[in-house]
Rosetta silent file (secondary structure, phi, psi, omega in degrees, C-alpha in Angstrom):
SEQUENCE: XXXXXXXXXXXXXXXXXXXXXXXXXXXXXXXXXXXXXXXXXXXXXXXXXXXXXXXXXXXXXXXXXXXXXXXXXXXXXXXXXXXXXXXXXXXXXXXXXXXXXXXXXXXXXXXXXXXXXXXXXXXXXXXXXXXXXXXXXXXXXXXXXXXXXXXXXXXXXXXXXXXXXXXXXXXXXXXXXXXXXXXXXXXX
SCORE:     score description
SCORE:     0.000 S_00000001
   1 L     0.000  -51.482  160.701   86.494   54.998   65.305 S_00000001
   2 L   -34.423  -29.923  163.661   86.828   58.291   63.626 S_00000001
   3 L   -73.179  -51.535  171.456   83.890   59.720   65.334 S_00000001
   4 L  -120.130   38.781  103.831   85.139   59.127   68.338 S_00000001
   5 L   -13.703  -66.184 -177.664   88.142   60.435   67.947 S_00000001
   6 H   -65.179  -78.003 -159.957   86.442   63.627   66.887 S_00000001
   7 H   -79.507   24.456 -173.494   84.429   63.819   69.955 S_00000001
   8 H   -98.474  -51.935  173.961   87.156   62.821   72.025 S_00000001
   9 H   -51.693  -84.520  165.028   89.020   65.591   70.769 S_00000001
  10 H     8.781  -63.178 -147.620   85.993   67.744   71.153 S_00000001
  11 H  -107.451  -19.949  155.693   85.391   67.476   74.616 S_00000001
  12 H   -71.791  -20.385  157.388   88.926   67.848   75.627 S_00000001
  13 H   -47.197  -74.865  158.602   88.745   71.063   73.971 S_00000001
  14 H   -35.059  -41.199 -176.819   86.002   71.827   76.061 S_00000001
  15 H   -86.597  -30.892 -171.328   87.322   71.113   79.555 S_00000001
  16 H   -59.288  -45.305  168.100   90.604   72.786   78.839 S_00000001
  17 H   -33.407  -94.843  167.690   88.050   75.897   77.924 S_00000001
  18 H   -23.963  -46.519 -179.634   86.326   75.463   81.125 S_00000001
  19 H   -87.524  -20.549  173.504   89.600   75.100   83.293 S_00000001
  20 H   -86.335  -12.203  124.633   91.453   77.970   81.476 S_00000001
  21 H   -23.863  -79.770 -143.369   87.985   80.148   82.534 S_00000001
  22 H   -71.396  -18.580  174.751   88.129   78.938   85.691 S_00000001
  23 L   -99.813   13.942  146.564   91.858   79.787   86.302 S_00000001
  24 L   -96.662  -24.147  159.381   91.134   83.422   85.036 S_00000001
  25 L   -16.873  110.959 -168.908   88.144   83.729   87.309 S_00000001
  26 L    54.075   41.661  168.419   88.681   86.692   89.445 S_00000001
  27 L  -133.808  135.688 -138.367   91.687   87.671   87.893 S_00000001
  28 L  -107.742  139.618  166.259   92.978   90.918   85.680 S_00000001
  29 L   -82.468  126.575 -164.659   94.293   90.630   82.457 S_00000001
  30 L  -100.116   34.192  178.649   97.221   93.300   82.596 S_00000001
  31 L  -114.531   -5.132 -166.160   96.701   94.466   79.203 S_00000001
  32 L   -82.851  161.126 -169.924   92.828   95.396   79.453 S_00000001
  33 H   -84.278  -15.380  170.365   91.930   99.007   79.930 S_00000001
  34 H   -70.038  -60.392 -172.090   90.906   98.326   83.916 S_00000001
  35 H   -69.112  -32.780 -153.195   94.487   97.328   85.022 S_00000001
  36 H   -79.528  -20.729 -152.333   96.049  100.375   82.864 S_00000001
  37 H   -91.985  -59.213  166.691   93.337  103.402   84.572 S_00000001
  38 H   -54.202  -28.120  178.912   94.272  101.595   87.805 S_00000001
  39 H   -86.338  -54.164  173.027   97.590  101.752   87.800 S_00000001
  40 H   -10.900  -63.351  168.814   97.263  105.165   86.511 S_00000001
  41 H   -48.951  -69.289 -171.133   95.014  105.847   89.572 S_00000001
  42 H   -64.428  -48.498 -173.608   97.988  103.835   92.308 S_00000001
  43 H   -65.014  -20.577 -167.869  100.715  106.333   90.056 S_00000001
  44 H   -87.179  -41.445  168.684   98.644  109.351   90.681 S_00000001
  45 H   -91.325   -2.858  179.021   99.005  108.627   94.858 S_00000001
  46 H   -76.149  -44.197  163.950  101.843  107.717   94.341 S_00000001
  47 H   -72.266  -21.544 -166.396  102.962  110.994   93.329 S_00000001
  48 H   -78.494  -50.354  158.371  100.862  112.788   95.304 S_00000001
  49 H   -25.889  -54.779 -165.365  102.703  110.535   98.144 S_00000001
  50 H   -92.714  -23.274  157.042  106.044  111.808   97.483 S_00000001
  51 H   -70.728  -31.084 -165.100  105.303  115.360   97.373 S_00000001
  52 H   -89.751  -30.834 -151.579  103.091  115.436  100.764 S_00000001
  53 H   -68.949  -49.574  172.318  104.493  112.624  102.932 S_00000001
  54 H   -77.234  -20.280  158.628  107.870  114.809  103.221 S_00000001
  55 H   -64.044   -2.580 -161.350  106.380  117.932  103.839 S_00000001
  56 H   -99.229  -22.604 -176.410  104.363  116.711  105.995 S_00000001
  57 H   -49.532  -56.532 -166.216  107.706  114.745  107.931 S_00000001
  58 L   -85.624  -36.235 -179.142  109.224  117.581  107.864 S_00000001
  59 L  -136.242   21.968  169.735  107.104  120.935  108.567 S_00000001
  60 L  -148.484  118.905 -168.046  104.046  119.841  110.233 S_00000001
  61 L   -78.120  -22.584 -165.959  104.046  118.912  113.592 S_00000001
  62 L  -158.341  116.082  171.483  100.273  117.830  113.796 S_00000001
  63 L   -50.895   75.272 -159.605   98.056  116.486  111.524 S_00000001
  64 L   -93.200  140.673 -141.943   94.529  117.547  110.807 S_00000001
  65 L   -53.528  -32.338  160.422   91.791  115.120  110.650 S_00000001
  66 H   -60.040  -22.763  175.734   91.313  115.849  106.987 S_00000001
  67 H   -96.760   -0.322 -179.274   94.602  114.898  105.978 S_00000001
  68 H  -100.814  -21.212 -168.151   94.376  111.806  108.287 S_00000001
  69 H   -85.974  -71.308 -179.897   91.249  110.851  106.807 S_00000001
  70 H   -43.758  -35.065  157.150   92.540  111.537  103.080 S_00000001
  71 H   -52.777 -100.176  135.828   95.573  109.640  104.301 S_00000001
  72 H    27.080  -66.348 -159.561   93.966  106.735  105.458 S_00000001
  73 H   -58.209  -48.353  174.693   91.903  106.798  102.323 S_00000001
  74 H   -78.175  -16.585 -156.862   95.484  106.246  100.181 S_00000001
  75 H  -119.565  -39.518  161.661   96.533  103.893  102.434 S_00000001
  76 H   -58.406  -29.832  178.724   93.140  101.460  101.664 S_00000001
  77 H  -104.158    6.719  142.474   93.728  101.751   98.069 S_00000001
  78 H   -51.985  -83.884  155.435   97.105  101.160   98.403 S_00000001
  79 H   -17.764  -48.486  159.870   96.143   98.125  100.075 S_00000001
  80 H   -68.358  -21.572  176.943   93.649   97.669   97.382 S_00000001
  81 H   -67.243  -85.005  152.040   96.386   97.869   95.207 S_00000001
  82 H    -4.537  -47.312 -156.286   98.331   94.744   97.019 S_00000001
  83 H   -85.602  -45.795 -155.715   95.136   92.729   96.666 S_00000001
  84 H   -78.167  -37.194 -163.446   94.547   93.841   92.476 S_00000001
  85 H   -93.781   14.081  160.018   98.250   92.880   91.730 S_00000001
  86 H   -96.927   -7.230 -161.200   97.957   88.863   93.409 S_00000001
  87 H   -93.779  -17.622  175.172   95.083   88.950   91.623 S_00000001
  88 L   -63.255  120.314  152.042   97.098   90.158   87.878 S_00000001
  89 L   -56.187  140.309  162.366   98.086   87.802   85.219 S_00000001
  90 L  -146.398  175.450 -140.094  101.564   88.624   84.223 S_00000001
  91 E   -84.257  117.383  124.554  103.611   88.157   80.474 S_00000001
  92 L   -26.686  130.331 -170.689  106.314   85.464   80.722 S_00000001
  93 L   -88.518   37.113 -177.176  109.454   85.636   79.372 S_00000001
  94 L  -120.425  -20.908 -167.384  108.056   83.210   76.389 S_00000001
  95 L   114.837  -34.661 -164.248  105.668   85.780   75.912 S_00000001
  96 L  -120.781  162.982 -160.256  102.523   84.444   77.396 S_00000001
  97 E   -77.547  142.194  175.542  100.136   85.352   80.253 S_00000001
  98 L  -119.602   82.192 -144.972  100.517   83.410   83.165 S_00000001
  99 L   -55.159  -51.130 -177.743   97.178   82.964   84.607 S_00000001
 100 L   -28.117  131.951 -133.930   98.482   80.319   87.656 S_00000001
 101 H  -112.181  -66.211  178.495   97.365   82.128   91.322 S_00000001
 102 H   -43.554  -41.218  169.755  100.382   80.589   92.756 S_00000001
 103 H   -60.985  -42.171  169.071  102.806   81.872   90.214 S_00000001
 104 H   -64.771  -55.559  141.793  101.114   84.595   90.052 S_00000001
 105 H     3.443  -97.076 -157.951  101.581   84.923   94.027 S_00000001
 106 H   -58.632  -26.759  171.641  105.289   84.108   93.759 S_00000001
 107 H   -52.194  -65.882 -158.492  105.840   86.774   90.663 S_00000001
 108 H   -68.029  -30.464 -171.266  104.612   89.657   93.093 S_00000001
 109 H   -67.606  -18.763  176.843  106.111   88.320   95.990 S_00000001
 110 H   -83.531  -25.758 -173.698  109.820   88.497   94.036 S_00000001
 111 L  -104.697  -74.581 -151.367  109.223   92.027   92.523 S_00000001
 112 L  -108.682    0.739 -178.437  106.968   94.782   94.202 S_00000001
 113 H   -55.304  -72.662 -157.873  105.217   93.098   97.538 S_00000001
 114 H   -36.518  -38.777 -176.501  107.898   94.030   99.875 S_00000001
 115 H   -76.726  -60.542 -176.677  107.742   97.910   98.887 S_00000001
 116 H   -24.947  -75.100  146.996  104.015   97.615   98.794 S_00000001
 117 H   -22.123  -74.442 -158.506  103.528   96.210  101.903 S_00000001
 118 H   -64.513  -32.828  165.902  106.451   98.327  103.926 S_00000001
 119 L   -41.356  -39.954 -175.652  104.306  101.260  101.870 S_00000001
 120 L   -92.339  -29.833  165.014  100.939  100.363  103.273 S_00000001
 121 L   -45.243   69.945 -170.201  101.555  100.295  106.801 S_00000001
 122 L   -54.653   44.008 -157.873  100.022  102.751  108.565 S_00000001
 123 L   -59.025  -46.775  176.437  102.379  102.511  111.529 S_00000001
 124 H   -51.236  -40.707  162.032  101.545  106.063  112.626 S_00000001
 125 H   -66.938  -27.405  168.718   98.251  105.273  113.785 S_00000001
 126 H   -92.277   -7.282  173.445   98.906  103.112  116.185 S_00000001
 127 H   -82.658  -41.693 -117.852  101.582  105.627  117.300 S_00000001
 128 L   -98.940  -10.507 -150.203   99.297  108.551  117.214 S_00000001
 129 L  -130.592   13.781  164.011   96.871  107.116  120.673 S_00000001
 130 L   -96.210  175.309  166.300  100.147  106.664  122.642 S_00000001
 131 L   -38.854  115.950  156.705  101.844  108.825  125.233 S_00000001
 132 L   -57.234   60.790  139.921  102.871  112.169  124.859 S_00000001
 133 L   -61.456  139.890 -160.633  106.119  110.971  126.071 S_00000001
 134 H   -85.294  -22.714  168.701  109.522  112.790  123.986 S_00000001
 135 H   -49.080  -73.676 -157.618  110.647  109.029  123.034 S_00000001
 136 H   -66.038  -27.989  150.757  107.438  108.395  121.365 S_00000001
 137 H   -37.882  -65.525  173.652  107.314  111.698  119.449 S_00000001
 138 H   -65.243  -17.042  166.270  110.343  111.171  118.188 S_00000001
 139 H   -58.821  -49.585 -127.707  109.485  107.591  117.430 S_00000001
 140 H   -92.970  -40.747  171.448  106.535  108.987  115.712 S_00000001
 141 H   -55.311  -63.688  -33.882  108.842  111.453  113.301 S_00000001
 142 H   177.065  -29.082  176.951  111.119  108.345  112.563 S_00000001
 143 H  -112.243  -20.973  147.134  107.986  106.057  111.099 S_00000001
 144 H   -24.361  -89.810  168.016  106.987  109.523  109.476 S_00000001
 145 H   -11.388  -47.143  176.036  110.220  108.547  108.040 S_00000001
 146 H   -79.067  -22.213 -171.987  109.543  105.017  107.043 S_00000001
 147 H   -63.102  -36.306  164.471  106.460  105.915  105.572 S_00000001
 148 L   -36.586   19.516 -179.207  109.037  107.539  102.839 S_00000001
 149 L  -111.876  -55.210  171.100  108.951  103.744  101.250 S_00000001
 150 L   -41.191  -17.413 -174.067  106.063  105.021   99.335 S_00000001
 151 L   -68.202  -52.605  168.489  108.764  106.900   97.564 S_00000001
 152 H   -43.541  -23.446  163.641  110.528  103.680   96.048 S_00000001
 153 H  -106.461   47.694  142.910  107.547  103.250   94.051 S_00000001
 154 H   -81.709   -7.460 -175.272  108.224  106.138   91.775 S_00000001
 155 H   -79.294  -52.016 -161.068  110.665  103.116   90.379 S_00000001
 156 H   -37.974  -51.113 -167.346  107.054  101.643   89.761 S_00000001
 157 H   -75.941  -27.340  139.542  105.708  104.180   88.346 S_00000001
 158 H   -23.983  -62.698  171.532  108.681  104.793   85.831 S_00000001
 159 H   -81.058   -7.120  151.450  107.970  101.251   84.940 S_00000001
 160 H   -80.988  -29.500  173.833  104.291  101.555   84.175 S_00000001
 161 H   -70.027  -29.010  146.332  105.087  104.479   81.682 S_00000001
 162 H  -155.452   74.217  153.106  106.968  101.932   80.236 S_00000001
 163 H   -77.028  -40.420  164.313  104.546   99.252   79.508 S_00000001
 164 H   -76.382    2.369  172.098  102.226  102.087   78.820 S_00000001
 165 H   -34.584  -47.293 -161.466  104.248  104.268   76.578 S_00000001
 166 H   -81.603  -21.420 -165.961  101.981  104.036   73.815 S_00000001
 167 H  -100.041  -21.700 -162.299   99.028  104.723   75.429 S_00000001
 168 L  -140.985  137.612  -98.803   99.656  107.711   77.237 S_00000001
 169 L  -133.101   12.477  156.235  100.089  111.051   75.608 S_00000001
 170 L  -108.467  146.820 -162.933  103.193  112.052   76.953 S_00000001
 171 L   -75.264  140.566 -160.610  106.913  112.439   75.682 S_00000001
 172 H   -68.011  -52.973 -155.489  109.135  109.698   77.424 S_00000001
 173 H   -67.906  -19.500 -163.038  111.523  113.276   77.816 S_00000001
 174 H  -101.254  -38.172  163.142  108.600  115.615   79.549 S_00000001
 175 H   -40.371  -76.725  174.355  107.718  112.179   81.983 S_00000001
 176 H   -35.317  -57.389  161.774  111.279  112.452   83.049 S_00000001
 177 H   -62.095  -56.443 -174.158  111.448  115.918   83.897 S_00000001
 178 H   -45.279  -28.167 -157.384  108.177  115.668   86.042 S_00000001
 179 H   -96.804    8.773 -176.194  109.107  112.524   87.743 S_00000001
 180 H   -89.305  -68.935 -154.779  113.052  114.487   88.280 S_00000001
 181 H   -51.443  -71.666 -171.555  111.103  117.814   89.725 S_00000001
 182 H   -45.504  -35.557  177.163  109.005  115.357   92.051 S_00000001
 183 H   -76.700   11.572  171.052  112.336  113.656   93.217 S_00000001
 184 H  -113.071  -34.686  167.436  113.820  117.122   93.790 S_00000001
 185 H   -57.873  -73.449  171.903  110.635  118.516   95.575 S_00000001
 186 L   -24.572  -64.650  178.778  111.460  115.309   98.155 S_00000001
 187 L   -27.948  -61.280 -148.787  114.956  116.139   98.207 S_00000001
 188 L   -57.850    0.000    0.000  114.369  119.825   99.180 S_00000001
């Protein structure tokens, strides 16, 4: 009886292995060195975002296919971005990773989809092959405008320095000024 007990024991051990695999299977752990160089990488356009996207709103009337292309480019790994975080385990307030695809799902969908998403739109493109018509110009500044939603995730990025405090080689005080200057370069 004891024996098989033991191998009762055993092999429930086993399948729990096997289904906690199978519910990390395609999924990131968001303490591994992949999610932090990625978010690094989405904070890096992110910034890059909020310096060009108002200059560009603002003092450039026409676009030139290199910056539409390099646009374009940020706006797929943005996208890619969307995709990486349904796919992230995230920490409980118990503490522990929470592997579940729905949960995970319902996490992002409560904190950062909406800015993501209103971020990723590339609304301008489909404006760009309309009518010179003086509406639709001015439409066209005005989702210029919306595109400014990339800005709201400088909150993000605030909040990856700190999960990532420890890790990254800057003073919580010299982070601050840089991410103040970029929100005053927007301003200006």
């Amino acid at each position: 009886m004891q024996i098989s007990n033991e191998s009762q024991d055993m092999q429930i051990s086993k399948e729990s292995r096997i289904m906690s695999n199978r519910s990390q299977r395609y999924k990131f752990n968001p303490f591994l060195q992949f999610k932090f160089k990625w978010d690094l990488f989405v904070a890096g356009l992110v910034v890059y975002s909020a310096v060009t996207v108002p200059f560009f709103a603002v003092f450039v009337s026409e676009i030139c296919a290199v910056w539409k292309v390099l646009n374009a480019i940020i706006d797929v790994a943005f996208g890619c971005d969307i995709v990486v975080n349904f796919r992230t385990a995230f920490e409980t307030d118990l503490g522990q990773l929470e592997w579940g695809t729905f949960a995970i799902a319902k996490h992002y969908l409560q904190t950062w989809f909406l800015i993501d998403f209103l971020s990723t739109l590339p609304l301008e493109y489909f404006l760009d092959s309309a009518s010179s018509d003086l509406r639709l110009l001015k439409l066209l500044r005005m989702v210029r405008l919306v595109r400014l939603a990339k800005l709201l995730k400088l909150l993000k990025v605030e909040e990856l320095y700190d999960k990532y405090e420890d890790q990254i080689p800057v003073s919580r005080t010299v982070f601050q000024i840089f991410l103040l200057m970029v929100q005053l370069l927007y301003l200006a």
